Short mmCIF file of C-alpha atoms in Angstrom, two decimals:
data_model
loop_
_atom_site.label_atom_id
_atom_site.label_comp_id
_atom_site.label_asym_id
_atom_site.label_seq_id
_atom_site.Cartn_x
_atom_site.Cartn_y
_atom_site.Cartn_z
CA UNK A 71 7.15 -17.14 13.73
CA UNK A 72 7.95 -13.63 15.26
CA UNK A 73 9.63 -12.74 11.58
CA UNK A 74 6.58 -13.70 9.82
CA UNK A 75 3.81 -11.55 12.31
CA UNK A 76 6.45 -8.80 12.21
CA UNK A 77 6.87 -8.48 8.32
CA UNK A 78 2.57 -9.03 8.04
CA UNK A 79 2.69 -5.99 10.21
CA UNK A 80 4.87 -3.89 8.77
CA UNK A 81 3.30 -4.58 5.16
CA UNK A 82 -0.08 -3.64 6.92
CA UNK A 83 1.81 -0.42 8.57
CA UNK A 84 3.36 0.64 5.36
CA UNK A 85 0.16 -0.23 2.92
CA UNK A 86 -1.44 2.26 5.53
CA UNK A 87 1.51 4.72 5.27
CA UNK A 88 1.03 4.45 1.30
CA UNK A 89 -2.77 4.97 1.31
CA UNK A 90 -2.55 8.06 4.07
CA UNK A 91 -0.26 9.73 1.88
CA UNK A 92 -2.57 8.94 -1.12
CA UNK A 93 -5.70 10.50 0.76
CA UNK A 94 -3.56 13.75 1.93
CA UNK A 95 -2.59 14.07 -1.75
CA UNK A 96 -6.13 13.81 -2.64
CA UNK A 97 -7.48 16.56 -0.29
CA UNK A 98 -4.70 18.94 -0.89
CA UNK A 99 -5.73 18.11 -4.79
CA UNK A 100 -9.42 18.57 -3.92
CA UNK A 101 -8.96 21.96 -1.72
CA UNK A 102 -6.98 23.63 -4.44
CA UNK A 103 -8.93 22.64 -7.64
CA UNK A 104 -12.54 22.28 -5.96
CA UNK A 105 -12.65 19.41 -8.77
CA UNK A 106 -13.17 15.85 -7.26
CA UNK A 107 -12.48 14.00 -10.94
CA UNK A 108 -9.04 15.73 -11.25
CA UNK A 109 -8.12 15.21 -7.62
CA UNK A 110 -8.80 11.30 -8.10
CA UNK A 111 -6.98 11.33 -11.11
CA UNK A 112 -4.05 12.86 -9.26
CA UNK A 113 -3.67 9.82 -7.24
CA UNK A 114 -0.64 7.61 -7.77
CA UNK A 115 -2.67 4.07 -7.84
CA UNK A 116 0.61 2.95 -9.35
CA UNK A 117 2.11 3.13 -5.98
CA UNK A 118 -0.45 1.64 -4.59
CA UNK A 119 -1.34 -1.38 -6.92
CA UNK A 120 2.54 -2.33 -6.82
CA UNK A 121 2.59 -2.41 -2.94
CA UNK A 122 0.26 -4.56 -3.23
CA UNK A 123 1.68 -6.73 -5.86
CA UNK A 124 5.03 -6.82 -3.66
CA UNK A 125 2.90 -7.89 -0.47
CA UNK A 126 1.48 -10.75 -2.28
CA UNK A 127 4.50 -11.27 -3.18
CA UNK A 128 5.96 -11.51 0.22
CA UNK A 129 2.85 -13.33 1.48
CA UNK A 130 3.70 -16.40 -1.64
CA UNK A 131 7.61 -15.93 -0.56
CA UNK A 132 6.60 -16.94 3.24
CA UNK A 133 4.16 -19.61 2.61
CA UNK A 134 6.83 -21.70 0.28
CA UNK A 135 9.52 -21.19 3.16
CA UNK A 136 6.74 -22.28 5.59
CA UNK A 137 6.25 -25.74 3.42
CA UNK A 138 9.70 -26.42 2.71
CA UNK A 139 12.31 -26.71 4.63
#
């Protein structure tokens, strides 16, 4: 049980982590160009969408173990 709360909190922690960085990216972006469109565009969603895609995948991993074993 401990495992499982302290993996669902370091995906929250890290998701954070990735999102912060994201945002500080996207205010440097925005102070140096002035340009909101190109700072958004400078975003890496990639990182996000697959830490996302890996959490869910840790969340499916965990609820199999859960029901079987």
């Amino acid at each position: 049980m401990r495992s499982c709360i302290w993996t669902a909190t370091h995906n929250t922690i890290t998701l954070h982590l990735v999102v912060e960085l994201q945002i500080s990216h996207l205010l440097r972006s925005l102070l140096a160009t002035r340009d909101l469109n190109s700072a958004l565009f400078n975003i890496n969603w990639q990182s996000i969408y697959e830490h996302m895609k890996q959490k869910d995948i840790n969340s499916n991993e965990r609820k199999f173990s859960r029901h079987h074993y």
